[in-house]
Structures are given as C-alpha cells and as structure tokens.
CSV table of C-alpha atoms in Angstrom, one decimal:
chain,number,residue,atom,x,y,z
A,2,UNK,CA,0.7,16.0,-24.6
A,3,UNK,CA,2.5,13.1,-22.9
A,4,UNK,CA,1.1,11.4,-19.9
A,5,UNK,CA,3.0,11.9,-16.4
A,6,UNK,CA,2.7,10.2,-13.3
A,7,UNK,CA,2.2,13.6,-11.6
A,8,UNK,CA,-1.4,13.7,-13.3
A,9,UNK,CA,-2.5,10.7,-11.1
A,10,UNK,CA,-0.9,12.7,-8.0
A,11,UNK,CA,-3.2,15.7,-8.9
A,12,UNK,CA,-6.2,13.3,-9.4
A,13,UNK,CA,-5.5,11.7,-5.8
A,14,UNK,CA,-5.2,15.0,-4.4
A,15,UNK,CA,-8.4,16.4,-5.9
A,16,UNK,CA,-10.5,13.5,-4.7
A,17,UNK,CA,-9.1,13.9,-1.2
A,18,UNK,CA,-9.9,17.6,-1.2
A,19,UNK,CA,-13.6,16.7,-2.2
A,20,UNK,CA,-13.6,14.2,0.6
A,21,UNK,CA,-12.4,17.1,3.1
A,22,UNK,CA,-15.2,19.4,1.9
A,23,UNK,CA,-17.8,16.6,2.2
A,24,UNK,CA,-16.5,16.1,5.9
A,25,UNK,CA,-16.6,19.7,6.7
A,26,UNK,CA,-20.4,19.7,5.6
A,27,UNK,CA,-21.2,16.7,7.4
A,28,UNK,CA,-23.0,17.8,10.5
A,29,UNK,CA,-23.6,14.1,11.6
A,30,UNK,CA,-19.8,13.8,12.3
A,31,UNK,CA,-18.8,14.7,15.8
A,32,UNK,CA,-15.2,15.5,14.5
A,33,UNK,CA,-16.2,17.0,11.0
A,34,UNK,CA,-13.5,19.9,11.3
A,35,UNK,CA,-10.6,17.9,12.1
A,36,UNK,CA,-11.8,14.7,9.9
A,37,UNK,CA,-12.0,17.2,6.9
A,38,UNK,CA,-8.7,19.1,8.0
A,39,UNK,CA,-6.9,15.4,8.0
A,40,UNK,CA,-8.0,14.5,4.5
A,41,UNK,CA,-7.3,18.2,3.1
A,42,UNK,CA,-3.7,17.9,4.4
A,43,UNK,CA,-3.2,14.5,2.8
A,44,UNK,CA,-4.6,15.9,-0.5
A,45,UNK,CA,-2.3,18.9,-0.3
A,46,UNK,CA,0.6,16.7,-0.1
A,47,UNK,CA,-0.4,14.9,-3.5
A,48,UNK,CA,-1.0,18.2,-5.1
A,49,UNK,CA,2.2,19.9,-4.2
A,50,UNK,CA,4.6,16.8,-4.0
A,51,UNK,CA,6.1,17.6,-7.5
A,52,UNK,CA,6.6,20.9,-9.3
A,53,UNK,CA,6.2,23.0,-5.9
A,54,UNK,CA,10.2,22.7,-5.2
A,55,UNK,CA,10.8,25.0,-8.1
A,56,UNK,CA,8.7,27.9,-6.3
A,57,UNK,CA,9.9,27.1,-2.6
A,58,UNK,CA,13.1,25.1,-3.0
A,59,UNK,CA,13.4,21.4,-2.4
A,60,UNK,CA,14.6,21.7,1.2
A,61,UNK,CA,11.7,23.9,2.0
A,62,UNK,CA,9.2,21.7,0.5
A,63,UNK,CA,10.5,18.7,2.5
A,64,UNK,CA,10.4,20.4,5.7
A,65,UNK,CA,6.7,21.8,5.1
A,66,UNK,CA,5.5,18.1,4.0
A,67,UNK,CA,7.1,16.9,7.3
A,68,UNK,CA,5.3,19.3,9.3
A,69,UNK,CA,2.0,18.3,7.6
A,70,UNK,CA,2.7,14.7,8.4
A,71,UNK,CA,3.3,15.6,12.1
A,72,UNK,CA,-0.1,17.5,12.1
A,73,UNK,CA,-1.7,14.6,10.6
A,74,UNK,CA,-0.4,12.4,13.0
A,75,UNK,CA,-1.6,14.4,16.0
A,76,UNK,CA,-5.0,14.7,14.4
A,77,UNK,CA,-5.1,10.8,14.1
A,78,UNK,CA,-3.6,10.2,17.5
A,79,UNK,CA,-6.1,12.5,19.3
A,80,UNK,CA,-9.0,10.7,17.6
A,81,UNK,CA,-9.7,13.6,15.3
A,82,UNK,CA,-10.8,11.2,12.4
A,83,UNK,CA,-14.4,10.1,13.1
A,84,UNK,CA,-17.4,8.5,11.0
A,85,UNK,CA,-20.2,10.7,9.6
A,86,UNK,CA,-23.2,10.2,7.5
A,87,UNK,CA,-22.8,9.0,3.8
A,88,UNK,CA,-26.3,9.2,2.5
A,89,UNK,CA,-26.4,5.3,2.2
A,90,UNK,CA,-29.3,3.0,1.2
A,91,UNK,CA,-31.4,1.3,4.1
A,92,UNK,CA,-30.5,-2.2,4.8
A,93,UNK,CA,-33.5,-3.4,3.4
A,94,UNK,CA,-32.6,-1.5,-0.1
A,95,UNK,CA,-28.9,-3.0,0.1
A,96,UNK,CA,-30.3,-6.5,0.8
A,97,UNK,CA,-32.8,-6.1,-2.2
A,98,UNK,CA,-29.8,-4.6,-4.5
A,99,UNK,CA,-27.5,-7.5,-3.5
A,100,UNK,CA,-30.2,-10.1,-4.5
A,101,UNK,CA,-30.7,-8.6,-7.8
A,102,UNK,CA,-27.0,-8.2,-8.8
A,103,UNK,CA,-25.8,-11.5,-7.1
A,104,UNK,CA,-22.4,-12.4,-8.3
A,105,UNK,CA,-22.4,-9.4,-10.9
A,106,UNK,CA,-21.4,-7.4,-8.0
A,107,UNK,CA,-17.7,-8.6,-8.6
A,108,UNK,CA,-17.7,-7.4,-12.1
A,109,UNK,CA,-16.4,-3.6,-11.4
A,110,UNK,CA,-13.6,-5.2,-9.1
A,111,UNK,CA,-12.5,-7.8,-11.8
A,112,UNK,CA,-12.6,-5.2,-14.5
A,113,UNK,CA,-9.4,-3.4,-12.8
A,114,UNK,CA,-7.1,-6.2,-13.2
A,115,UNK,CA,-8.3,-7.3,-16.4
A,116,UNK,CA,-7.9,-3.9,-18.1
A,117,UNK,CA,-4.7,-3.4,-16.5
A,118,UNK,CA,-3.1,-6.6,-18.0
A,119,UNK,CA,-4.8,-5.7,-21.5
A,120,UNK,CA,-3.4,-2.4,-21.3
A,121,UNK,CA,0.1,-3.4,-20.4
A,122,UNK,CA,0.1,-6.1,-22.9
A,123,UNK,CA,-1.3,-3.6,-25.5
A,124,UNK,CA,1.3,-1.0,-25.0
A,125,UNK,CA,4.1,-3.6,-24.9
A,126,UNK,CA,3.2,-4.8,-28.3
A,127,UNK,CA,2.4,-1.2,-29.8
A,128,UNK,CA,5.7,0.3,-29.3
A,129,UNK,CA,4.5,3.6,-31.3
A,130,UNK,CA,1.7,4.2,-29.2
A,131,UNK,CA,3.6,3.8,-26.0
A,132,UNK,CA,6.2,6.2,-27.1
A,133,UNK,CA,3.4,8.9,-28.3
A,134,UNK,CA,1.7,8.7,-25.1
A,135,UNK,CA,4.5,8.2,-22.6
A,136,UNK,CA,7.7,9.0,-24.3
A,137,UNK,CA,11.1,7.5,-24.8
A,138,UNK,CA,12.9,5.2,-22.3
A,139,UNK,CA,11.9,2.6,-19.8
A,140,UNK,CA,8.2,3.7,-19.1
A,141,UNK,CA,7.1,0.3,-17.6
A,142,UNK,CA,5.7,1.7,-14.3
A,143,UNK,CA,4.1,4.5,-15.9
A,144,UNK,CA,2.2,2.1,-18.4
A,145,UNK,CA,1.3,0.0,-15.5
A,146,UNK,CA,-0.3,2.9,-13.5
A,147,UNK,CA,-1.9,4.4,-16.6
A,148,UNK,CA,-3.6,0.9,-17.4
A,149,UNK,CA,-4.6,0.4,-13.8
A,150,UNK,CA,-6.1,4.1,-13.9
A,151,UNK,CA,-8.2,3.3,-17.0
A,152,UNK,CA,-9.3,0.0,-15.1
A,153,UNK,CA,-10.6,2.0,-12.2
A,154,UNK,CA,-12.4,4.2,-14.6
A,155,UNK,CA,-14.0,1.4,-16.2
A,156,UNK,CA,-14.9,-0.5,-13.1
A,157,UNK,CA,-16.4,2.8,-11.8
A,158,UNK,CA,-18.6,3.2,-15.0
A,159,UNK,CA,-19.8,-0.5,-14.8
A,160,UNK,CA,-20.7,0.0,-11.0
A,161,UNK,CA,-22.9,3.0,-11.7
A,162,UNK,CA,-24.3,1.3,-14.7
A,163,UNK,CA,-25.2,-1.6,-12.5
A,164,UNK,CA,-26.3,0.1,-9.3
A,165,UNK,CA,-28.0,3.1,-11.0
A,166,UNK,CA,-26.5,5.5,-8.6
A,167,UNK,CA,-25.4,9.0,-9.0
A,168,UNK,CA,-21.5,9.5,-9.6
A,169,UNK,CA,-21.7,11.6,-6.4
A,170,UNK,CA,-22.5,8.6,-4.3
A,171,UNK,CA,-19.5,6.9,-5.3
A,172,UNK,CA,-17.5,9.7,-3.9
A,173,UNK,CA,-19.6,9.5,-0.6
A,174,UNK,CA,-18.7,5.6,-0.6
A,175,UNK,CA,-15.0,6.6,-0.9
A,176,UNK,CA,-15.3,9.0,2.0
A,177,UNK,CA,-17.0,6.2,4.1
A,178,UNK,CA,-14.1,3.9,3.4
A,179,UNK,CA,-11.5,6.5,4.1
A,180,UNK,CA,-13.0,7.5,7.4
A,181,UNK,CA,-13.4,4.0,8.3
A,182,UNK,CA,-9.8,3.1,7.5
A,183,UNK,CA,-8.7,6.3,9.0
A,184,UNK,CA,-4.8,6.8,9.8
A,185,UNK,CA,-4.1,3.4,8.6
A,186,UNK,CA,-4.6,4.6,5.0
A,187,UNK,CA,-1.2,6.5,4.9
A,188,UNK,CA,0.7,3.9,6.9
A,189,UNK,CA,2.1,2.3,3.7
A,190,UNK,CA,3.8,5.6,2.6
A,191,UNK,CA,5.1,6.1,6.0
A,192,UNK,CA,6.6,2.9,6.3
A,193,UNK,CA,8.2,3.1,2.9
A,194,UNK,CA,9.8,6.3,3.9
A,195,UNK,CA,10.9,4.6,7.0
A,196,UNK,CA,12.6,2.2,4.9
A,197,UNK,CA,14.7,4.8,3.0
A,198,UNK,CA,15.7,6.2,6.4
A,199,UNK,CA,16.8,3.1,7.9
A,200,UNK,CA,18.8,2.3,4.6
A,201,UNK,CA,20.4,5.9,4.5
A,202,UNK,CA,21.1,5.7,8.1
A,203,UNK,CA,23.3,2.6,7.7
A,204,UNK,CA,21.2,0.1,9.7
A,205,UNK,CA,22.0,-2.7,7.0
A,206,UNK,CA,25.7,-2.0,7.9
A,207,UNK,CA,24.8,-2.5,11.7
A,208,UNK,CA,22.8,-5.7,11.0
A,209,UNK,CA,25.8,-7.0,9.1
A,210,UNK,CA,28.3,-6.2,12.1
A,211,UNK,CA,25.9,-7.7,14.7
A,212,UNK,CA,25.2,-10.8,12.5
A,213,UNK,CA,28.9,-11.6,11.8
A,214,UNK,CA,29.9,-10.9,15.5
A,215,UNK,CA,27.1,-13.0,17.3
A,216,UNK,CA,26.3,-15.5,14.7
A,217,UNK,CA,28.1,-18.4,13.3
A,218,UNK,CA,27.4,-17.2,9.7
A,219,UNK,CA,30.2,-19.5,8.2
A,220,UNK,CA,27.7,-22.2,8.5
A,221,UNK,CA,25.4,-21.9,5.5
A,222,UNK,CA,22.0,-22.8,7.2
A,223,UNK,CA,22.6,-20.4,10.1
A,224,UNK,CA,23.2,-17.6,7.5
A,225,UNK,CA,20.0,-18.5,5.5
A,226,UNK,CA,18.0,-18.7,8.8
A,227,UNK,CA,19.3,-15.3,9.9
A,228,UNK,CA,18.5,-13.8,6.6
A,229,UNK,CA,14.8,-15.2,6.3
A,230,UNK,CA,14.2,-14.6,10.1
A,231,UNK,CA,15.7,-11.3,9.8
A,232,UNK,CA,13.5,-10.4,6.7
A,233,UNK,CA,10.4,-11.6,8.7
A,234,UNK,CA,11.4,-9.5,12.0
A,235,UNK,CA,12.1,-6.4,10.3
A,236,UNK,CA,9.1,-6.5,8.3
A,237,UNK,CA,6.9,-7.1,11.5
A,238,UNK,CA,8.7,-3.9,12.8
A,239,UNK,CA,8.4,-1.6,9.6
A,240,UNK,CA,4.9,-3.2,8.4
A,241,UNK,CA,6.5,-3.4,4.7
A,242,UNK,CA,8.6,-6.3,3.3
A,243,UNK,CA,9.6,-3.6,0.5
A,244,UNK,CA,11.0,-1.4,3.1
A,245,UNK,CA,12.7,-4.2,4.9
A,246,UNK,CA,14.3,-5.8,2.1
A,247,UNK,CA,16.9,-3.4,1.2
A,248,UNK,CA,18.1,-3.2,4.9
A,249,UNK,CA,18.5,-7.1,5.4
A,250,UNK,CA,19.7,-7.6,2.0
A,251,UNK,CA,22.6,-4.9,2.4
A,252,UNK,CA,23.3,-6.5,5.8
A,253,UNK,CA,23.0,-10.1,5.3
A,254,UNK,CA,21.9,-11.2,1.9
A,255,UNK,CA,24.8,-9.7,-0.3
A,256,UNK,CA,27.7,-9.6,2.0
A,257,UNK,CA,26.9,-13.2,3.6
A,258,UNK,CA,24.8,-15.3,1.3
A,259,UNK,CA,26.1,-13.9,-2.0
A,260,UNK,CA,29.7,-12.9,-1.7
A,261,UNK,CA,30.8,-15.2,1.2
A,262,UNK,CA,28.9,-18.4,0.4
A,263,UNK,CA,28.4,-17.7,-3.4
A,264,UNK,CA,24.8,-18.0,-3.4
A,265,UNK,CA,22.3,-17.4,-6.2
A,266,UNK,CA,21.2,-13.7,-5.7
A,267,UNK,CA,17.9,-14.4,-7.7
A,268,UNK,CA,16.7,-17.1,-5.4
A,269,UNK,CA,17.9,-15.0,-2.3
A,270,UNK,CA,15.8,-12.1,-3.6
A,271,UNK,CA,12.7,-14.0,-4.5
A,272,UNK,CA,12.7,-16.4,-1.3
A,273,UNK,CA,13.9,-13.3,0.9
A,274,UNK,CA,10.7,-11.3,-0.2
A,275,UNK,CA,8.5,-14.1,0.4
A,276,UNK,CA,10.1,-14.4,4.0
A,277,UNK,CA,9.1,-10.9,4.6
A,278,UNK,CA,5.5,-11.5,3.5
A,279,UNK,CA,5.5,-14.1,6.3
A,280,UNK,CA,6.2,-11.2,8.7
A,281,UNK,CA,3.4,-9.1,7.1
A,282,UNK,CA,0.9,-11.8,8.1
A,283,UNK,CA,1.8,-11.4,11.8
A,284,UNK,CA,2.0,-7.8,12.5
A,285,UNK,CA,-0.5,-4.8,13.3
A,286,UNK,CA,2.1,-2.6,11.5
A,287,UNK,CA,0.9,-4.2,8.2
A,288,UNK,CA,-2.3,-2.2,8.7
A,289,UNK,CA,-3.5,-2.4,5.2
A,290,UNK,CA,-3.6,-6.0,5.4
A,291,UNK,CA,-4.4,-6.9,8.8
A,292,UNK,CA,-6.1,-3.9,10.5
A,293,UNK,CA,-8.1,-2.5,7.9
A,294,UNK,CA,-10.1,-5.7,6.9
A,295,UNK,CA,-10.9,-6.0,10.7
A,296,UNK,CA,-12.2,-2.6,10.7
A,297,UNK,CA,-14.2,-3.0,7.5
A,298,UNK,CA,-15.8,-6.3,8.4
A,299,UNK,CA,-16.6,-4.6,12.0
A,300,UNK,CA,-14.7,-7.5,13.8
A,301,UNK,CA,-14.9,-7.3,17.9
A,302,UNK,CA,-11.1,-8.1,18.0
A,303,UNK,CA,-9.2,-5.9,15.8
A,304,UNK,CA,-6.4,-8.3,16.0
A,305,UNK,CA,-8.5,-11.2,14.7
A,306,UNK,CA,-7.1,-11.4,11.4
A,307,UNK,CA,-3.4,-11.7,12.9
A,308,UNK,CA,-4.3,-14.3,15.4
A,309,UNK,CA,-5.8,-16.3,12.3
A,310,UNK,CA,-2.7,-16.0,10.1
A,311,UNK,CA,0.1,-16.6,12.6
A,312,UNK,CA,0.2,-20.4,12.0
A,313,UNK,CA,0.5,-19.9,8.5
A,314,UNK,CA,3.0,-17.3,8.6
A,315,UNK,CA,5.3,-19.5,11.0
A,316,UNK,CA,4.9,-22.4,8.7
A,317,UNK,CA,5.6,-20.4,5.6
A,318,UNK,CA,8.8,-19.1,7.3
A,319,UNK,CA,10.1,-22.4,8.2
A,320,UNK,CA,9.4,-23.7,4.7
A,321,UNK,CA,11.2,-20.6,3.2
A,322,UNK,CA,14.4,-20.9,5.3
A,323,UNK,CA,14.8,-24.8,4.1
A,324,UNK,CA,13.9,-23.7,0.5
A,325,UNK,CA,16.6,-20.9,0.5
A,326,UNK,CA,19.1,-23.5,2.0
A,327,UNK,CA,18.3,-26.3,-0.8
A,328,UNK,CA,17.8,-24.0,-3.8
A,329,UNK,CA,20.3,-20.9,-3.3
A,330,UNK,CA,23.5,-23.1,-3.2
A,331,UNK,CA,22.8,-25.3,-6.3
C-alpha cells in the first residue's frame, strides 16, 4: 500500500478528536463543552476533507465545511475555547526535571528537522524505494511530509524516553498547547484560503489597474517600491506572504516588472517573498508568528512581539527595495 497525504489528515483528525474527548471530560474547564466542540469540528474537517465528496458531492461537502468553519468562528469569537487542567507536574518537579535534563531538552525538537532532511535525501538517492512507497511522478511534497512525520514520531519517542512520561501525557500537553493557542491555531489555513479567494476574485487585476493609473510605474524604482511595499502591506492584511504573493505578483510583478521592464522573474520572486515576510513581522494577522508566542510566554502585552519586530521589519523592507532595484535588472 502506497503512502498517501490523506493518511496525515486522518492522523491529525484523530488526534483532534481525542483532544475534544479530553476537553469534554475536563471538569476544571469552565467552557469544556464548547472547547471540546471546537476541536471536534476541526478534527472532523480533516477526517472528511478527502473522499467524502464521493458520498455527498463536492459542492455539498464544501458547503458543509463552510458551515463548520462559521460555527467554529462563533465559538471562538464568543470565548468558547478556555484552558482547563492537564495533569502537569508541579512547579518544583518541572524545575528538578529541567536541571536533570539541561540542554538535552532540545534533542526531541532537533530530531524533527534532522530526520526530515535525512529522509528526503535518502528517498532522493533511492528512487526505487521512493517509487515503491509513494508511486510514480513528482512526489517531492509527499516525501517531505512523510519524512517530517517520521521525524515527529522519533522526536516523540525520544521525549518519552527522556522524561519517563506516559504517552497519554503527551496528548495532554498537546491539548494544553491547543487550548492556549485557541482560534489562532486555524488562522494559517483560513488566510491561505483567503489568498485563493482574492486571486479568483481578480484582486490582482484590480491592483494592476490602480498601480498603472495612480503610480508612475514607467519609473523602475517606483515600480519596484510599489511591488515590495505591496507585498508587505497585503501580507499584513492577510497574515500570510504565500497568500499575498500570487495576488501582488499577478497585479504588479509580472505585468510591470517582468513584461514592461524586462526584470529577472527569479529575483523578483525571491525578494518579493522576503518583502512579504517583512509584513509578517508587523501584523497580528500572522498569529502563529506574533500572537501565539506572546500567549505561550504569557506576556502581559499580546502585541509585545510585534512592537519589538517593527524596526527590523521596516529596515528589511527598505533593504529589499534597493536589492530588488539593483539585482532585478542586471
């Protein structure tokens, strides 16, 4: 049996359903019913995202998932996701464990990228094994995801060995992190979908019209500045540079920088994405980068990470504009 990406969706869905059951049974959580419902609905989306369309029809499935997302938004917006009790060690026990393990605490986390890289290199150099496990064709994404999954399992086993905890406690910790992150956990997927909607709706064409009408894009520097700044600003709005890239590139990058000024598209793509990342540093919409760390670190100001990153983001954006101007037209 060949490995399929859907297996990872099913695994994620099952973990979320286990988290939901744990939440429902947690009487210390004042919102245990709605918290469990939130994660159960999210897990259901992963379980039925592929294959269910053959039963219900693709359009019906999309409508049903849309309704589920709206319900999840209402639960989160009304404060339905709260923290509970997670069977953690006492503060003194955690301090003693940290002193005993010291820097070895980083081994499980480091195992994930190491195993991922080794797995990708191994399958790339053993085409027979790659075809046997993943099938014919370009399976680069599937190879990477499979290697990362193996890395996560290896890191999990190392963590269990080091901490002498039961496997069930790792699920409790996963639930604690999910509850702490809350609605922000699903934001990257929502924003990626928003990017597709913007592209389909022709936002890139509208940006091109506005740029050509109100900016002197015949000037290379102005065109470059509009592209890099547009990437940063739309990323700040959408929270995701990958979602902003096709919109701004379709509106400014390709028609103006590449076709009109004959710029290098490879340089445009690389520095354009980097410009988008500058916007990621300066927006709460990039919740997984900026809001989640503040919550996990229990900072009193939830925007503290953003405030610290704004000077870096602005300086990098200015640098990217000049790099794009110098390198793209060489």
